[in-house]
PDB file of C-alpha atoms and ligand atoms in Angstrom:
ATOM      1  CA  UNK A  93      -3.341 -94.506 -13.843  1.00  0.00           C
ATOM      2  CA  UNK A  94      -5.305 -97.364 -12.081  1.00  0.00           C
ATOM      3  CA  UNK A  95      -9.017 -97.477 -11.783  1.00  0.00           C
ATOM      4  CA  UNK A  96     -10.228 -99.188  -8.551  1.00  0.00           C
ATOM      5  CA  UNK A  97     -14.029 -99.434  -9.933  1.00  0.00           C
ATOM      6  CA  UNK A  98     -16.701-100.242  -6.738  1.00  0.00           C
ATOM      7  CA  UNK A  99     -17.991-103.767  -7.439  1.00  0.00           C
ATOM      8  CA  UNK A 100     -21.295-104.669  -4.989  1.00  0.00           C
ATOM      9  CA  UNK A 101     -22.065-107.693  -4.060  1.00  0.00           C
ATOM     10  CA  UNK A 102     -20.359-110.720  -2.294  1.00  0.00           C
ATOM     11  CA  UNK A 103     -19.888-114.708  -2.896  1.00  0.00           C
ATOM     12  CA  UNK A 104     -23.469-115.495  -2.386  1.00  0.00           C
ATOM     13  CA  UNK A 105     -24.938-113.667  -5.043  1.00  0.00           C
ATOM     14  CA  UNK A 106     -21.460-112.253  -7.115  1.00  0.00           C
ATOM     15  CA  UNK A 107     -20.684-108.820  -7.822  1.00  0.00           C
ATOM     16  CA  UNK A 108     -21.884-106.388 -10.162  1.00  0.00           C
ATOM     17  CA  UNK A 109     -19.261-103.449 -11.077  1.00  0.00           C
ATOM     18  CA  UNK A 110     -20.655-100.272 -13.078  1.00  0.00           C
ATOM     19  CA  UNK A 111     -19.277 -97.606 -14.904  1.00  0.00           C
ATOM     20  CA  UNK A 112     -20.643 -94.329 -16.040  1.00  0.00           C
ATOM     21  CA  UNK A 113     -19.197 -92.654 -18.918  1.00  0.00           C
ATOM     22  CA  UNK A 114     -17.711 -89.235 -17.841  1.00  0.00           C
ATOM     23  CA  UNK A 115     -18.801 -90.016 -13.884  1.00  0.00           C
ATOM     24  CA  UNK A 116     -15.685 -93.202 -13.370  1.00  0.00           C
ATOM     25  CA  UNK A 117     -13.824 -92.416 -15.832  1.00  0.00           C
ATOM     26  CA  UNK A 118     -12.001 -88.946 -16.877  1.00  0.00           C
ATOM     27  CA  UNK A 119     -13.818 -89.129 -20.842  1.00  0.00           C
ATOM     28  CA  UNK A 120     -17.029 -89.732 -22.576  1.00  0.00           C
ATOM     29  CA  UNK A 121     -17.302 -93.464 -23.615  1.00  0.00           C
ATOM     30  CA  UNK A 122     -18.409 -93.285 -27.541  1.00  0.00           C
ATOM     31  CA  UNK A 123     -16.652 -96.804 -28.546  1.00  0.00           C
ATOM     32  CA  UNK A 124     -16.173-100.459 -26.471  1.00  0.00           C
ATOM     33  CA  UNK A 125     -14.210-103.375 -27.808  1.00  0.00           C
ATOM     34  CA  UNK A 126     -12.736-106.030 -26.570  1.00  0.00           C
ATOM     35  CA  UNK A 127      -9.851-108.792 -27.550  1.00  0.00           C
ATOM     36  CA  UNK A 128     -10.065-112.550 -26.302  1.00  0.00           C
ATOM     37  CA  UNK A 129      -8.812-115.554 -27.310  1.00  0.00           C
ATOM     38  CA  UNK A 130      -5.721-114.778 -27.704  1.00  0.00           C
ATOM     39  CA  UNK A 131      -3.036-117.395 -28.328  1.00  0.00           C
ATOM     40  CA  UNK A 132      -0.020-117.932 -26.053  1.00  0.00           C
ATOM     41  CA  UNK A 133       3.026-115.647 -26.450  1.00  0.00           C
ATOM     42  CA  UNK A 134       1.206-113.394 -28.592  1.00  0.00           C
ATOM     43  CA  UNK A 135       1.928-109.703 -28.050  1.00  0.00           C
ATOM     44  CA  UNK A 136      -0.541-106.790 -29.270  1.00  0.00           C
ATOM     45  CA  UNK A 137      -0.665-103.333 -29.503  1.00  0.00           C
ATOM     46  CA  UNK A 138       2.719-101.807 -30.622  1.00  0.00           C
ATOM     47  CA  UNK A 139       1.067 -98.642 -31.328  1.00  0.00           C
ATOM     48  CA  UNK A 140       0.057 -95.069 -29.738  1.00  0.00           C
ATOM     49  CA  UNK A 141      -2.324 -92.650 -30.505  1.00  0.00           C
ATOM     50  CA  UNK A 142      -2.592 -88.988 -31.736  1.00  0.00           C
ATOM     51  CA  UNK A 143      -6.292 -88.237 -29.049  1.00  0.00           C
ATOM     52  CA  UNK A 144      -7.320 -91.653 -28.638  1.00  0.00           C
ATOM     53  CA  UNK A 145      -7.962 -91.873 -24.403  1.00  0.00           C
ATOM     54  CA  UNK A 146      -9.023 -95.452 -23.361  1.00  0.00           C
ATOM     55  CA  UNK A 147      -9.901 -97.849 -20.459  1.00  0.00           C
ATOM     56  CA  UNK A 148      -8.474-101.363 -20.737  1.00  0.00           C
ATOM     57  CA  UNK A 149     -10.052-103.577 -18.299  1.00  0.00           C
ATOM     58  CA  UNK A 150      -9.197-107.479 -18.094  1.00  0.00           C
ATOM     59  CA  UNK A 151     -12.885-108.751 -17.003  1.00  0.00           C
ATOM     60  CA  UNK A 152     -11.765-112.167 -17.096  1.00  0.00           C
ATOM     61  CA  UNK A 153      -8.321-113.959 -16.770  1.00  0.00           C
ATOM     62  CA  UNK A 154      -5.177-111.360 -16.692  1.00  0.00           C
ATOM     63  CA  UNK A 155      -2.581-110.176 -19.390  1.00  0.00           C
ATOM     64  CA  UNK A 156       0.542-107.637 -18.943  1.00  0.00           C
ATOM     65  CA  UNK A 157       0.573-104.162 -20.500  1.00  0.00           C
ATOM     66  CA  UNK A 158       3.823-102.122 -21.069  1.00  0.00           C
ATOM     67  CA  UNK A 159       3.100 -98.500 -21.529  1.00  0.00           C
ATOM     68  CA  UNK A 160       6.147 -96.460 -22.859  1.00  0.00           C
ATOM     69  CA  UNK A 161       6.297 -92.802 -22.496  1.00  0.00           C
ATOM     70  CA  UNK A 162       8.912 -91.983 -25.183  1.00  0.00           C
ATOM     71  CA  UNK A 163      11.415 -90.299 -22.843  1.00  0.00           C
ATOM     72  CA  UNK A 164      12.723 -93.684 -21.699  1.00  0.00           C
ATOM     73  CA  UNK A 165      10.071 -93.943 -18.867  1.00  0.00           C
ATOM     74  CA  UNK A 166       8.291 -96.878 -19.114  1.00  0.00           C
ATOM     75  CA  UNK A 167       5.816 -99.312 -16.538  1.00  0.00           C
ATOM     76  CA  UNK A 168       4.403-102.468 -16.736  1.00  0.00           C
ATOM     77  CA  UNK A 169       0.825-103.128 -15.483  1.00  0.00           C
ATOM     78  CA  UNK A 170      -0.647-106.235 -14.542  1.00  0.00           C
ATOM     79  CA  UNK A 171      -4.538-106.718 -15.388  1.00  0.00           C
ATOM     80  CA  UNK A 172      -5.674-109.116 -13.317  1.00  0.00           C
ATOM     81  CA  UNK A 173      -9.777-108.234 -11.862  1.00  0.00           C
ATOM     82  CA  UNK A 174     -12.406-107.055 -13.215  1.00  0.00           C
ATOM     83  CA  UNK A 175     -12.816-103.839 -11.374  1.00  0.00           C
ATOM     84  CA  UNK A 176      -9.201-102.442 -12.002  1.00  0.00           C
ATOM     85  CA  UNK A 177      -8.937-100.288 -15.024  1.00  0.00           C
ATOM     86  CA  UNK A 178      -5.755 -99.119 -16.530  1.00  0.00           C
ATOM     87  CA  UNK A 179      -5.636 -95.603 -18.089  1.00  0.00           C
ATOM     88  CA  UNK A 180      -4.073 -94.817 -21.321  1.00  0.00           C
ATOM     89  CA  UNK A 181      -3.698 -91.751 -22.606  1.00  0.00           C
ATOM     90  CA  UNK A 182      -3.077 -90.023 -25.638  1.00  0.00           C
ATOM     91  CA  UNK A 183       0.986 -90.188 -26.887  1.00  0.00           C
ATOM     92  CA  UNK A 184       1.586 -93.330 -25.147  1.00  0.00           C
ATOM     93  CA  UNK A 185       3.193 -96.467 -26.784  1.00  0.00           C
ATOM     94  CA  UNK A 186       1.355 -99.886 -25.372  1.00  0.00           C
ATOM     95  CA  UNK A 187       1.761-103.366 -25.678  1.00  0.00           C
ATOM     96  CA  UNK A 188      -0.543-105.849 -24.228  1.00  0.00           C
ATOM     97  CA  UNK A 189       1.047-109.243 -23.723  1.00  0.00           C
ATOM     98  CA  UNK A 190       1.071-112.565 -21.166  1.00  0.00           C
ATOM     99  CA  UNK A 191      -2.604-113.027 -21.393  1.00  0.00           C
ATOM    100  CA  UNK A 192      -3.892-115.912 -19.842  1.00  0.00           C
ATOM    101  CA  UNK A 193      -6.309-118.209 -21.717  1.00  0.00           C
ATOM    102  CA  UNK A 194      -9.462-116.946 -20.432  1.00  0.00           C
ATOM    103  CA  UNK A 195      -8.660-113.546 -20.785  1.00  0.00           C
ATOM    104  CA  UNK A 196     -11.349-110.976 -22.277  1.00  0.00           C
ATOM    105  CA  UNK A 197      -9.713-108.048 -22.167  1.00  0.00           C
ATOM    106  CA  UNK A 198     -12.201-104.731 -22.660  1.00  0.00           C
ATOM    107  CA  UNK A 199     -11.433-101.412 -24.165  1.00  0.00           C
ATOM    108  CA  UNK A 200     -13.538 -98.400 -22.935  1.00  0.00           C
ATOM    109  CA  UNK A 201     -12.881 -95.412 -26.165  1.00  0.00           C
ATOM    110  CA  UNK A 202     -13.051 -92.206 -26.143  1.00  0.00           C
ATOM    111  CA  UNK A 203     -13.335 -91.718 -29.777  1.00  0.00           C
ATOM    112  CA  UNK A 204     -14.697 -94.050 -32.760  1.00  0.00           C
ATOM    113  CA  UNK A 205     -12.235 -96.258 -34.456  1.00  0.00           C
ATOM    114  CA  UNK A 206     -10.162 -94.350 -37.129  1.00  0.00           C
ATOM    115  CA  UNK A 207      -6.977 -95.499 -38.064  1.00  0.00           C
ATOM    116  CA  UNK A 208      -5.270 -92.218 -39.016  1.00  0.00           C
ATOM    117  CA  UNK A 209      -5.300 -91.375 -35.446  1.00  0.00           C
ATOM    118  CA  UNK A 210      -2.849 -94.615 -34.916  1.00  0.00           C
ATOM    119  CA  UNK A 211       1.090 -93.640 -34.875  1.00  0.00           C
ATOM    120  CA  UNK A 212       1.900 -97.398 -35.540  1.00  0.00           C
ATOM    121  CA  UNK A 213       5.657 -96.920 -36.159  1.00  0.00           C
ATOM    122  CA  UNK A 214       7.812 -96.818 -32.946  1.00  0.00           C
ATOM    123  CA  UNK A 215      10.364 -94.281 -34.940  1.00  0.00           C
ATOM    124  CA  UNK A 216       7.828 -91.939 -35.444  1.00  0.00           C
ATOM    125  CA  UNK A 217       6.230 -92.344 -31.990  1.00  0.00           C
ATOM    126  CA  UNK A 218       9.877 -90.981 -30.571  1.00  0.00           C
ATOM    127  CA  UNK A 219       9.937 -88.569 -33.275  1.00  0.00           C
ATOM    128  CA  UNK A 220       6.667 -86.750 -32.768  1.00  0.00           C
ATOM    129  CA  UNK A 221       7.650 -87.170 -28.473  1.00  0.00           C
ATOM    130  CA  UNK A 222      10.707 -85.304 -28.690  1.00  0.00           C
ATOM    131  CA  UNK A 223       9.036 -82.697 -31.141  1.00  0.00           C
TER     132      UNK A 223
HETATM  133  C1  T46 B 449      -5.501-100.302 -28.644  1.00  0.00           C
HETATM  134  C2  T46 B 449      -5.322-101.641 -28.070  1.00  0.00           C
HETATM  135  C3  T46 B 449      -5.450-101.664 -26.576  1.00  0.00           C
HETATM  136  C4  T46 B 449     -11.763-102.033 -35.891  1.00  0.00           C
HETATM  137  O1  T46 B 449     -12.258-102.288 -37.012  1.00  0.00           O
HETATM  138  N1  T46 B 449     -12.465-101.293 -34.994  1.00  0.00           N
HETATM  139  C5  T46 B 449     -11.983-101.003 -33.752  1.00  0.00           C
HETATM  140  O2  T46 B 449     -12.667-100.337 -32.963  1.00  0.00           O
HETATM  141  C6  T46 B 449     -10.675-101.507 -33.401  1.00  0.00           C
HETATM  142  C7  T46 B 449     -10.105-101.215 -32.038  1.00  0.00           C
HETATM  143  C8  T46 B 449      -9.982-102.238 -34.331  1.00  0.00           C
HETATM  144  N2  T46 B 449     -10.526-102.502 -35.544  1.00  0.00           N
HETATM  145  C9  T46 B 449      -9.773-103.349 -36.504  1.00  0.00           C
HETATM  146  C10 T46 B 449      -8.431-102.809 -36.956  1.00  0.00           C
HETATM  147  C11 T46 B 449      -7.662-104.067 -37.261  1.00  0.00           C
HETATM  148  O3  T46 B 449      -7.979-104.490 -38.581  1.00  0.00           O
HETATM  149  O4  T46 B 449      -9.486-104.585 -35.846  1.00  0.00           O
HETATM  150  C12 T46 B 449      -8.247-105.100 -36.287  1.00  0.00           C
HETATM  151  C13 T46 B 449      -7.328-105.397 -35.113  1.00  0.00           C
HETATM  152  O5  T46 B 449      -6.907-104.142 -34.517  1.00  0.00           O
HETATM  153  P1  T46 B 449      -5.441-103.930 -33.928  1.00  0.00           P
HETATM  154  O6  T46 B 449      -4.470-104.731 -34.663  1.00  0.00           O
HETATM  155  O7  T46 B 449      -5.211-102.457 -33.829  1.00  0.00           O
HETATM  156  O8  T46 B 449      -5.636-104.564 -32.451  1.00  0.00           O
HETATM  157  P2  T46 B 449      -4.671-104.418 -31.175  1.00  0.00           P
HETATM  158  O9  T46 B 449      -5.141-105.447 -30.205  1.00  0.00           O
HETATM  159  O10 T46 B 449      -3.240-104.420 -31.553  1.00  0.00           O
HETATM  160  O11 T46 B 449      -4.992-102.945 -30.591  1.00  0.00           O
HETATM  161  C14 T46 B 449      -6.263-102.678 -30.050  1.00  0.00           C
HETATM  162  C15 T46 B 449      -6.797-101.314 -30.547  1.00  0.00           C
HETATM  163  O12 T46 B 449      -6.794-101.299 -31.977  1.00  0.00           O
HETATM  164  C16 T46 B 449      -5.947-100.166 -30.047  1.00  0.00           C
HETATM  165  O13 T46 B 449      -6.619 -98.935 -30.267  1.00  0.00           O
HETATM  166  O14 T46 B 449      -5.148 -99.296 -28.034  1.00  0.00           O
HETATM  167  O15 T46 B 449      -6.189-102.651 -28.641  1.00  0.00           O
END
């Protein structure tokens, strides 16, 4: 699911775009990262997670993310301004990839970090779907 998030504001001054936790986006926010620098042809992710819900939002630059449902259903998303946000939910294998040189790409969480809440093998991803 796409995000359109309102940004105010116009070319004489710039925008501003805000998000409330629970209010513009269907979770609490209780973590925020965010990748950059990222060096060409480089593909992250390759992973899906148990409860993890998040907001990936490329707030500069652009990069490609492939989400993979497990029942052969897959889409490709591009990121490309910073008041789209992509969804991901729970149970949903991602890959981020194509980013362009300036691209920050932010991560709205609704959980803290913990790894045992990663499924980080695509065999057991399929396993757990068809389950
Ligand atoms: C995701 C995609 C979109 C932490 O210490 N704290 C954190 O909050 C996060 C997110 C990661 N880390 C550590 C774990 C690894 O040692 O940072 C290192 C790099 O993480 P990872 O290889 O998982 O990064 P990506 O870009 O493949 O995946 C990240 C998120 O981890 C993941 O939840 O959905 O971005």
């Amino acid at each position: 699911m796409i995000i359109n998030f309102n940004s105010k504001g116009d070319n004489n001054r710039g925008f501003l775009t805000a998000i409330e936790s629970a209010k513009d986006l269907p979770f609490e926010i209780k973590r925020v990262y965010y990748i950059n620098k990222i060096p060409v042809g480089i593909r992250r992710g390759f992973h899906a997670h148990h409860q993890l819900v998040q907001c990936l939002i490329a707030i500069s630059g652009s990069c490609k993310i492939l989400m993979d449902y497990g029942n052969e259903d897959k889409q490709i998303f591009e990121l490309n301004a910073p008041f789209l946000g992509l969804i991901i939910n729970k149970m949903v294998w991602h890959e981020m990839y194509d980013f362009s040189d300036d691209c920050v790409l932010l991560a709205l969480a609704s959980d803290y970090y913990n790894e045992g809440d990663y499924i980080r093998s695509y065999d057991k991803f399929i396993e757990i779907v068809k389950k």
